[in-house]
Short mmCIF file of C-alpha atoms and ligand atoms in Angstrom, two decimals:
data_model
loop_
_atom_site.label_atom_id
_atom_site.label_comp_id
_atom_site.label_asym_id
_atom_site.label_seq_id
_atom_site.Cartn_x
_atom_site.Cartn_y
_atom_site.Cartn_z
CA UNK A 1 2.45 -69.57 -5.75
CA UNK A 2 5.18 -67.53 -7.89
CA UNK A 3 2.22 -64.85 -8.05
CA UNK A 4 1.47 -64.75 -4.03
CA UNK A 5 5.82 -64.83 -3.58
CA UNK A 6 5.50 -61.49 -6.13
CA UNK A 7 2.69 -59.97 -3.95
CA UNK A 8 4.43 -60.14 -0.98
CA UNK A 9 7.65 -59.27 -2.00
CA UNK A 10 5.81 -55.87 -3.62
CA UNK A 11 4.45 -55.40 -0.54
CA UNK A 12 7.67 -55.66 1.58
CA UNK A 13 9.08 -53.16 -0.88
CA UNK A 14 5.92 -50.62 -0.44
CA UNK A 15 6.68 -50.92 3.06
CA UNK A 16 10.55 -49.89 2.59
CA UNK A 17 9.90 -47.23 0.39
CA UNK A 18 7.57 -45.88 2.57
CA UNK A 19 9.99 -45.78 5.29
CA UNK A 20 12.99 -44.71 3.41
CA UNK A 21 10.43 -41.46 2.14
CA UNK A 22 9.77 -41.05 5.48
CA UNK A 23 12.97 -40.51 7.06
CA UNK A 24 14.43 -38.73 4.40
CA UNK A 25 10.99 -36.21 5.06
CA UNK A 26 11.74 -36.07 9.04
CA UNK A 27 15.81 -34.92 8.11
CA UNK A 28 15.14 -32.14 5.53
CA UNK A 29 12.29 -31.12 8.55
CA UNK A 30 15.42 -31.46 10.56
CA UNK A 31 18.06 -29.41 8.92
CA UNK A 32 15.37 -26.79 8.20
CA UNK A 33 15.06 -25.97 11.47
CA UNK A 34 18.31 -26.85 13.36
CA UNK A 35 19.21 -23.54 12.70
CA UNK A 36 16.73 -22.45 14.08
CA UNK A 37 16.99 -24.42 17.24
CA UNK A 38 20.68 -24.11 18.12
CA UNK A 39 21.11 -22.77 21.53
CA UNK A 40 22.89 -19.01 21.38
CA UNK A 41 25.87 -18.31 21.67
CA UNK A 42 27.01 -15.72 24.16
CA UNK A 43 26.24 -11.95 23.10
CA UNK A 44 28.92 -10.36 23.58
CA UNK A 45 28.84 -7.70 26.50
CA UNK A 46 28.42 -3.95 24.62
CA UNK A 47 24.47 -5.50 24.42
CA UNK A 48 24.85 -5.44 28.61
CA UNK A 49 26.22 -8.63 30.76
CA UNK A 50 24.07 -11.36 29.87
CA UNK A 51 22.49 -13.74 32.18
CA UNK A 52 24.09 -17.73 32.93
CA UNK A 53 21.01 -19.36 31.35
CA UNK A 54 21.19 -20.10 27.95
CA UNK A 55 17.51 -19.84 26.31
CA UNK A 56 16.42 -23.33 26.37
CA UNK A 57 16.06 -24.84 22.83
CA UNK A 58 12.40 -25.78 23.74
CA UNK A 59 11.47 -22.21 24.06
CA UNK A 60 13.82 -21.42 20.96
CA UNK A 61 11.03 -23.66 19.44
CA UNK A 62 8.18 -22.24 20.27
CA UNK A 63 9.53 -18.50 20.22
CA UNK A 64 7.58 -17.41 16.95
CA UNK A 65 4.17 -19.24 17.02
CA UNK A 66 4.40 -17.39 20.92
CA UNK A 67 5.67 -14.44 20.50
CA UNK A 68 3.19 -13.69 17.47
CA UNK A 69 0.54 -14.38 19.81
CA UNK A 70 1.96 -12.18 22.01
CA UNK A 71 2.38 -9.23 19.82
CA UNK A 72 -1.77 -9.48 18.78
CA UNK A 73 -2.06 -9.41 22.41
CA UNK A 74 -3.49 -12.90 23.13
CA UNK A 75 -1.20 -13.44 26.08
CA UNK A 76 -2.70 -13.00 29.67
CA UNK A 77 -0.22 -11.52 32.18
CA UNK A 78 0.17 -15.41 33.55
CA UNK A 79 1.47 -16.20 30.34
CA UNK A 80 4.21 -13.37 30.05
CA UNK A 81 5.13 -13.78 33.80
CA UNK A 82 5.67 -17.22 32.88
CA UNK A 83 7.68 -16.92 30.22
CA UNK A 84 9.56 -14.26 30.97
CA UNK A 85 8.67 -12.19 28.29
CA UNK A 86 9.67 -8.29 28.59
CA UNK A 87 9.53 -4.95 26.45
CA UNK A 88 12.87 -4.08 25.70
CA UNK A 89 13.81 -0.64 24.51
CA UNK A 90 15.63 -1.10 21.38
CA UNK A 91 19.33 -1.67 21.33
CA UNK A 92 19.36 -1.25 17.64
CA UNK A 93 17.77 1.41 15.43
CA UNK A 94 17.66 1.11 11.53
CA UNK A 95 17.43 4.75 10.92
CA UNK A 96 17.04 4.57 6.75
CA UNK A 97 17.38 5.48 4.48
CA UNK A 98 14.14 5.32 3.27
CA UNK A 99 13.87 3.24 -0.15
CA UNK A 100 17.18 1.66 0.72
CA UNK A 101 15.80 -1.75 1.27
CA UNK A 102 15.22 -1.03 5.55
CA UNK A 103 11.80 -3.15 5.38
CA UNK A 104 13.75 -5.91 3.61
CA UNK A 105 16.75 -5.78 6.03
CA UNK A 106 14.53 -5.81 9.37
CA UNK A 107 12.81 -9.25 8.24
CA UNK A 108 16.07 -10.68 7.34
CA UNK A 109 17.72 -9.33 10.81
CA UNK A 110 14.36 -11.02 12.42
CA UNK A 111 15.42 -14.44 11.19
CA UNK A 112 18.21 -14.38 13.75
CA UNK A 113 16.72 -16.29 16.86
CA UNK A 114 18.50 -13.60 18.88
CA UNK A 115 16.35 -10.97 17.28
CA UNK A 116 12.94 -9.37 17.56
CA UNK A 117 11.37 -7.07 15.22
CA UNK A 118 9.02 -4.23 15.93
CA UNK A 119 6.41 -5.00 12.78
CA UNK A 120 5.38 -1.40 12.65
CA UNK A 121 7.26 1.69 12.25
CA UNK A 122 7.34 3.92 15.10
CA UNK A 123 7.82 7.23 14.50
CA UNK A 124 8.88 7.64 18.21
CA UNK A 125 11.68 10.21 17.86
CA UNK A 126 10.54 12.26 14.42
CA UNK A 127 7.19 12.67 15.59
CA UNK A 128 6.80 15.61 18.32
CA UNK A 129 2.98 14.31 19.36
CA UNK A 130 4.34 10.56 19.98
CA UNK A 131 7.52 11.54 21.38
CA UNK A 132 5.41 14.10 24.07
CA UNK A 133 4.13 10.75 24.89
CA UNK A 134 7.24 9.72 26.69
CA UNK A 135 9.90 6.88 26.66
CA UNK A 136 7.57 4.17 28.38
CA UNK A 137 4.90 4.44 25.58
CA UNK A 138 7.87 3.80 23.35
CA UNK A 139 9.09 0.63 25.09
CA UNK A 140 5.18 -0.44 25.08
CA UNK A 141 5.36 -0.55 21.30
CA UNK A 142 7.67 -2.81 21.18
CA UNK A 143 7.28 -6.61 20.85
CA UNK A 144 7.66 -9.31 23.53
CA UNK A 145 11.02 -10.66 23.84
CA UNK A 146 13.46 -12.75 26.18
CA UNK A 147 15.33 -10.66 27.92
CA UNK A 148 18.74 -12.08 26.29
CA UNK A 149 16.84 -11.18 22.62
CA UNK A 150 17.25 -7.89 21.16
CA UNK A 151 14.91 -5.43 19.87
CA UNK A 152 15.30 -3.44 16.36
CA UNK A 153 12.70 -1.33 14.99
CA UNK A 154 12.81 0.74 11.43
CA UNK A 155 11.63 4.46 10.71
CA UNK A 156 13.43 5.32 8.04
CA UNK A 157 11.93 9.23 8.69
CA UNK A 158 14.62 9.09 11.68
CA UNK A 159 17.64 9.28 9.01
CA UNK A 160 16.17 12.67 7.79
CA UNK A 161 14.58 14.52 10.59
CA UNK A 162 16.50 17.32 12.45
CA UNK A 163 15.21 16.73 16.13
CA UNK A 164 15.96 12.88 15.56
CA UNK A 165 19.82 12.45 16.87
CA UNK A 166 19.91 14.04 19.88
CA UNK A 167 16.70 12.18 20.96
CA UNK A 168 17.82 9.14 20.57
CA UNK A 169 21.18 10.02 22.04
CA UNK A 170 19.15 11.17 25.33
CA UNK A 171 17.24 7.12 25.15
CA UNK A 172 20.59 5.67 24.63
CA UNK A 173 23.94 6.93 24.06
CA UNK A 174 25.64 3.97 22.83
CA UNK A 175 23.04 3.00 20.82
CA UNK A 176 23.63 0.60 17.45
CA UNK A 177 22.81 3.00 14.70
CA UNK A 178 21.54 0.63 10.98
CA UNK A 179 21.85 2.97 7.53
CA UNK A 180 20.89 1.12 4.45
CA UNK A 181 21.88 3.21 1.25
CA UNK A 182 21.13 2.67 -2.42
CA UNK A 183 22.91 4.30 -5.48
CA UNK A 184 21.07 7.65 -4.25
CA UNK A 185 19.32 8.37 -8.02
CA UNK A 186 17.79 5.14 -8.18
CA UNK A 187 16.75 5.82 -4.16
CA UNK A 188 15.01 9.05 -5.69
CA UNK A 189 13.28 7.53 -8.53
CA UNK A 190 12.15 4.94 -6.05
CA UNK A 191 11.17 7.28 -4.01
CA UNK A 192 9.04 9.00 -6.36
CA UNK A 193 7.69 5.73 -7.36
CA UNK A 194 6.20 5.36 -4.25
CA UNK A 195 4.35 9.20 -4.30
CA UNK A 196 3.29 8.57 -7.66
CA UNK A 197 1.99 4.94 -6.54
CA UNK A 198 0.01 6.87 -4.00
CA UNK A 199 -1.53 9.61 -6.19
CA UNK A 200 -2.48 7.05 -8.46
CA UNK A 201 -4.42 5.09 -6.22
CA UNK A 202 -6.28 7.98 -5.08
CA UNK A 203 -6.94 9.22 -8.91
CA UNK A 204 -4.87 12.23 -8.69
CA UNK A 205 -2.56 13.09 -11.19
CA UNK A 206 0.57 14.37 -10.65
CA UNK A 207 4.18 15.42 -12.51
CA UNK A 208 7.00 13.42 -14.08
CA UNK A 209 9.70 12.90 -11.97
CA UNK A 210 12.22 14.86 -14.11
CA UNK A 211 9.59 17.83 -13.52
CA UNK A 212 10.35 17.85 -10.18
CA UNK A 213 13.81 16.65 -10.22
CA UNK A 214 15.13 19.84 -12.78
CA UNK A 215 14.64 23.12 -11.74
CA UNK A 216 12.87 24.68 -14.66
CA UNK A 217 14.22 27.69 -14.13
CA UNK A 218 18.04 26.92 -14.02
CA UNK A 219 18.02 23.90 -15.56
CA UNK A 220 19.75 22.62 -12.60
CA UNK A 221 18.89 19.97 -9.77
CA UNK A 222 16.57 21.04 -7.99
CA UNK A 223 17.79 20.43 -4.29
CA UNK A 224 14.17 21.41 -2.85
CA UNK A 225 13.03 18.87 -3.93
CA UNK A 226 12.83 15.98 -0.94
CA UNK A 227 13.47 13.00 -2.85
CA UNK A 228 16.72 14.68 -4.15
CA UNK A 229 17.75 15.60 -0.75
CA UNK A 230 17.04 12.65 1.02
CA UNK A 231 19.79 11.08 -1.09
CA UNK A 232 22.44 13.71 -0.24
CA UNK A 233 23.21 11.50 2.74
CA UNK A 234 26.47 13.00 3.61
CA UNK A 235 24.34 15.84 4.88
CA UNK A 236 22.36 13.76 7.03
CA UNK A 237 24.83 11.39 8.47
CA UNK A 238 27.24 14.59 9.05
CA UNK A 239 24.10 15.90 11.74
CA UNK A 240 24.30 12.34 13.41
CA UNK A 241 27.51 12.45 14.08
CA UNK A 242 27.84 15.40 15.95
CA UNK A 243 25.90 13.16 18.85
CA UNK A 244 27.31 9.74 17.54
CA UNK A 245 30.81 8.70 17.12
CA UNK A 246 31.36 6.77 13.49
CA UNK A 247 32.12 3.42 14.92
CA UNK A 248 28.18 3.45 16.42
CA UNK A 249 27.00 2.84 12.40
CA UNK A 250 26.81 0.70 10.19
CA UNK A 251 26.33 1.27 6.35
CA UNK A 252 24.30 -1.33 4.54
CA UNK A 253 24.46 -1.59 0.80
CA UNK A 254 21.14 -2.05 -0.18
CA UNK A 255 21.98 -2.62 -3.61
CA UNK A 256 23.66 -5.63 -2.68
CA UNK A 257 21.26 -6.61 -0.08
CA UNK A 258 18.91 -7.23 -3.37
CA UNK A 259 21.01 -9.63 -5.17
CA UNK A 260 23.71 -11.23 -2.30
CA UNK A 261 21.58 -10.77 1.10
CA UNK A 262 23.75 -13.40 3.25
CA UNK A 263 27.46 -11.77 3.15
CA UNK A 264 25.47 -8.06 3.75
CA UNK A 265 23.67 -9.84 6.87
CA UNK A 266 26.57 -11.64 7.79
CA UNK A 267 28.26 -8.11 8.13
CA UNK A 268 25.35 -6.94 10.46
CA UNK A 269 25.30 -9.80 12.88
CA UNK A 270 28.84 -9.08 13.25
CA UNK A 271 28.47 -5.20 14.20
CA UNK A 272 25.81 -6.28 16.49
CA UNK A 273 27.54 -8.72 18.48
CA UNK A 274 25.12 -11.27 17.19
CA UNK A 275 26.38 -15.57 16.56
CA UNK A 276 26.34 -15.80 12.97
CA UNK A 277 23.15 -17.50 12.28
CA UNK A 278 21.50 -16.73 9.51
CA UNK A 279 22.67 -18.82 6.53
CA UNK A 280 22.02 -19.28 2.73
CA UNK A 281 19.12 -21.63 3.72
CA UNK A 282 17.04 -18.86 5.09
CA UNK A 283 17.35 -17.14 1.86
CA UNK A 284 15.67 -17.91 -1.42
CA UNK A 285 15.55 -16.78 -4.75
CA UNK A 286 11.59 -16.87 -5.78
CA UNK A 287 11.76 -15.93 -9.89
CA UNK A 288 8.18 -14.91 -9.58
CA UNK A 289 8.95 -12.31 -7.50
CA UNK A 290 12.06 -11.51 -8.72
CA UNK A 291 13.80 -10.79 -5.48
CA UNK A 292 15.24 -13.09 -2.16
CA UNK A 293 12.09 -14.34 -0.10
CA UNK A 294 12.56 -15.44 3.76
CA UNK A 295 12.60 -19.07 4.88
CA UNK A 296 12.32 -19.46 8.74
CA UNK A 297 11.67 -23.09 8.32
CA UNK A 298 10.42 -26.20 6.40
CA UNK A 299 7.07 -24.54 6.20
CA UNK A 300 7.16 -21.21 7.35
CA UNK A 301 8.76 -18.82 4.34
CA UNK A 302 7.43 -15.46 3.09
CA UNK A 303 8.55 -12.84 0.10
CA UNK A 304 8.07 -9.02 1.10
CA UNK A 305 4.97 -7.11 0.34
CA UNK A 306 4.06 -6.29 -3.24
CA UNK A 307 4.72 -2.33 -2.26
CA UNK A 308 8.57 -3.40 -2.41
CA UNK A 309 10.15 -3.79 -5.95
CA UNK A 310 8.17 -1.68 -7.76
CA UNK A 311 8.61 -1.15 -11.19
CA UNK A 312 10.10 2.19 -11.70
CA UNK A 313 8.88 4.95 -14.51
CA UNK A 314 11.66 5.38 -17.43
CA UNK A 315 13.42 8.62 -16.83
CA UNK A 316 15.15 11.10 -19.00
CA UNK A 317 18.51 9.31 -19.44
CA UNK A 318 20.11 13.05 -19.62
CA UNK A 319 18.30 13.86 -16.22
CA UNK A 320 19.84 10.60 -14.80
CA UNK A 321 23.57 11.42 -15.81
CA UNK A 322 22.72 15.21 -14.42
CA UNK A 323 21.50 13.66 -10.96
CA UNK A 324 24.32 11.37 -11.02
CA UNK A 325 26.78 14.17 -11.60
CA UNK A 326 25.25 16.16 -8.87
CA UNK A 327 25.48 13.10 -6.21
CA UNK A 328 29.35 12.07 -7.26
CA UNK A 329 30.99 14.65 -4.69
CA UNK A 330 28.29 14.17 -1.81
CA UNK A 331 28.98 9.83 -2.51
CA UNK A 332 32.74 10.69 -2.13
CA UNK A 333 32.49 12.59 0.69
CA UNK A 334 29.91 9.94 2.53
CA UNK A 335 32.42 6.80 1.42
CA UNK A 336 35.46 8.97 2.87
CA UNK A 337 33.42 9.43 6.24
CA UNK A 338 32.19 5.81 6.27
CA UNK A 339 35.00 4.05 5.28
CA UNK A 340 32.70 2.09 3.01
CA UNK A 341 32.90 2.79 -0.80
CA UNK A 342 30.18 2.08 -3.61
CA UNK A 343 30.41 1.65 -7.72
CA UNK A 344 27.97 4.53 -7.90
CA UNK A 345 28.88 6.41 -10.87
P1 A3P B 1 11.90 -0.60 -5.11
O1 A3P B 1 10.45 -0.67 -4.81
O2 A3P B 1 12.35 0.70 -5.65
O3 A3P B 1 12.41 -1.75 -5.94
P2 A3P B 1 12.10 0.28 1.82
O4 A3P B 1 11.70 -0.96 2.53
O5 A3P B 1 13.15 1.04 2.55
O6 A3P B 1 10.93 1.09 1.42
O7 A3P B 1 12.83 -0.16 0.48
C1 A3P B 1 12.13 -0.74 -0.59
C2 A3P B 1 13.12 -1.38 -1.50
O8 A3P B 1 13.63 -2.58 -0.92
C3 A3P B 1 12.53 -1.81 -2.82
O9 A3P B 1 12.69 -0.73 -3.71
C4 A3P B 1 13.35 -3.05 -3.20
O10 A3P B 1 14.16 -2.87 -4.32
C5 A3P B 1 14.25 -3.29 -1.99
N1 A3P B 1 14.41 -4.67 -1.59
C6 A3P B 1 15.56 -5.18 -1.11
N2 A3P B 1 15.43 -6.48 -0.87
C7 A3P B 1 14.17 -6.82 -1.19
C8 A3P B 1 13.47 -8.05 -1.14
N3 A3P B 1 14.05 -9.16 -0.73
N4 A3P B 1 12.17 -8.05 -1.55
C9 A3P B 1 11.59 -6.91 -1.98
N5 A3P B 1 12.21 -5.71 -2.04
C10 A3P B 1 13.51 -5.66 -1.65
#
């Protein structure tokens, strides 16, 4: 009897359990993707008056599984009609720098329900064969949204290339211009990380980075070279502006965006208009990786590609301090334009 009253009473408790596991499953499901499913708040109107109807949270829900299948082009033109799915030009641009963290920065903008990457870089305006190919071609690269979403692609090459502002000026004028900026020597040796990288896979050899940093000949910095001068970024951002008021950037620090993401994406949503919605949950540290991975929702997460956070060669500490020296008045000019200042040395 006592051993049938202990049976049952094991089995009511099984049966708890099982429930209590259960719910406490379905709320963390929950939580991870309330964020997610919040309806949006208003845009506010510099991103063009936006219509009465808020997205409905349904199609909040199914927005990614969709729109991926949209973007490999599974939809049929039934499908888009019905959903209202459009092309949008974008209405921001992240420009570069390249090496400054831009891949990272686009897939954290992209957790923001309001926003839609273009996966692939472009090369719209630095290109002269695509651009030939005219504005439409353009807005056909870019991913399905709804109409109240915006659209932000990446080419860091934009940043850098002459021809580059005054295109995009004559596509939009008040255009939301993205620069993400690292302490420009360690930009260069990333840069040259990435060559080298390159090279190597294709069994070619090629020089050490202080080679090509130091002029042999003067002993100087050696400002041909492009991963030197793609870090001057005064110089750059000085040919911008003479199309682009200031107030149409915004400087990223990518430096920061690799150890405290959330306050530099909190600063972005809030240059773009956007509802603050991406929060500390999105963001994970993995240790394996050794950088902040991406969580859009209890089961949907993903690190960046192993091509970002390379390891970089050691380098001549005395060609580091001469780089550094060289950058210091170009940094001081480019935080005195910017407003924003860095601890670069
Ligand atoms: P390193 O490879 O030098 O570490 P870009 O996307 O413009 O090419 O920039 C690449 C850089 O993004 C990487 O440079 C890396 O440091 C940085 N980065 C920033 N956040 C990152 C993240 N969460 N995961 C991986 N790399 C990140």
């Amino acid at each position: 009897m006592l051993f049938k009253q202990q049976a049952l009473l094991r089995q009511k408790l099984f049966v708890l359990g099982s429930l209590a596991i259960g719910s406490l499953l379905y709320l963390v499901a929950r939580v991870g993707s309330l964020d997610r499913l919040q309806p949006l708040c208003p845009i506010d109107g510099r991103f063009g008056p936006r219509s009465q109807d808020e997205i409905p949270v349904r199609a909040l829900q199914f927005k990614r599984g969709l729109l991926h299948e949209f973007r490999k082009g599974n939809a049929t033109k039934e499908q888009i009609r019905l959903h209202n799915l459009v092309q949008q030009l974008p209405k921001a641009i992240i420009i570069g720098v390249r090496k400054g963290g831009t891949r990272a920065l686009l897939e954290m903008l992209n957790l923001h329900p309001a926003v839609v990457k273009a996966s692939q870089e472009i090369h719209f305006f630095d290109n002269d064969e695509n651009y030939a190919k005219g504005i439409e071609w353009y807005r056909k690269k870019m991913p399905f949204s709804y109409p109240h979403q915006i659209t932000i692609e990446k080419s860091p090459a934009y940043f850098i290339t002459e021809e580059v502002p005054e295109r995009i000026y004559k596509m939009n004028s008040s255009i939301k211009l993205l620069i993400i900026v690292r302490e420009p020597t360690t930009r260069a040796i990333s840069d040259y990380t990435q060559v080298l990288e390159g090279k190597e896979r294709k069994n070619k050899t090629y020089y050490k980075f202080e080679k090509l940093a130091i002029d042999p000949n003067t002993c100087e910095v050696n400002t041909k070279y492009k991963a030197v001068r793609t870090s001057i970024y005064t110089k750059h951002l000085e040919r911008w502006l003479k199309y682009f008021p200031i107030e149409q950037f915004h400087i990223v620090d990518g430096d920061r965006l690799i150890t405290e993401p959330l306050p530099e994406l909190q600063l972005v949503e809030k240059f773009l208009n956007l509802p603050p919605r991406i929060s500390q949950y999105n963001l994970y540290f993995n240790a394996t990786r050794g950088f902040y991975c991406l969580r859009f929702n209890i089961v949907f997460n993903k690190c960046l590609a192993g091509s970002k956070g390379r390891i970089h060669p050691e380098v001549d500490t005395s060609v580091i301090t001469k780089l550094r020296k060289f950058f210091h008045p170009f940094n001081q000019k480019f935080y005195q334009i910017t407003g924003r200042t860095f601890n670069w040395p």
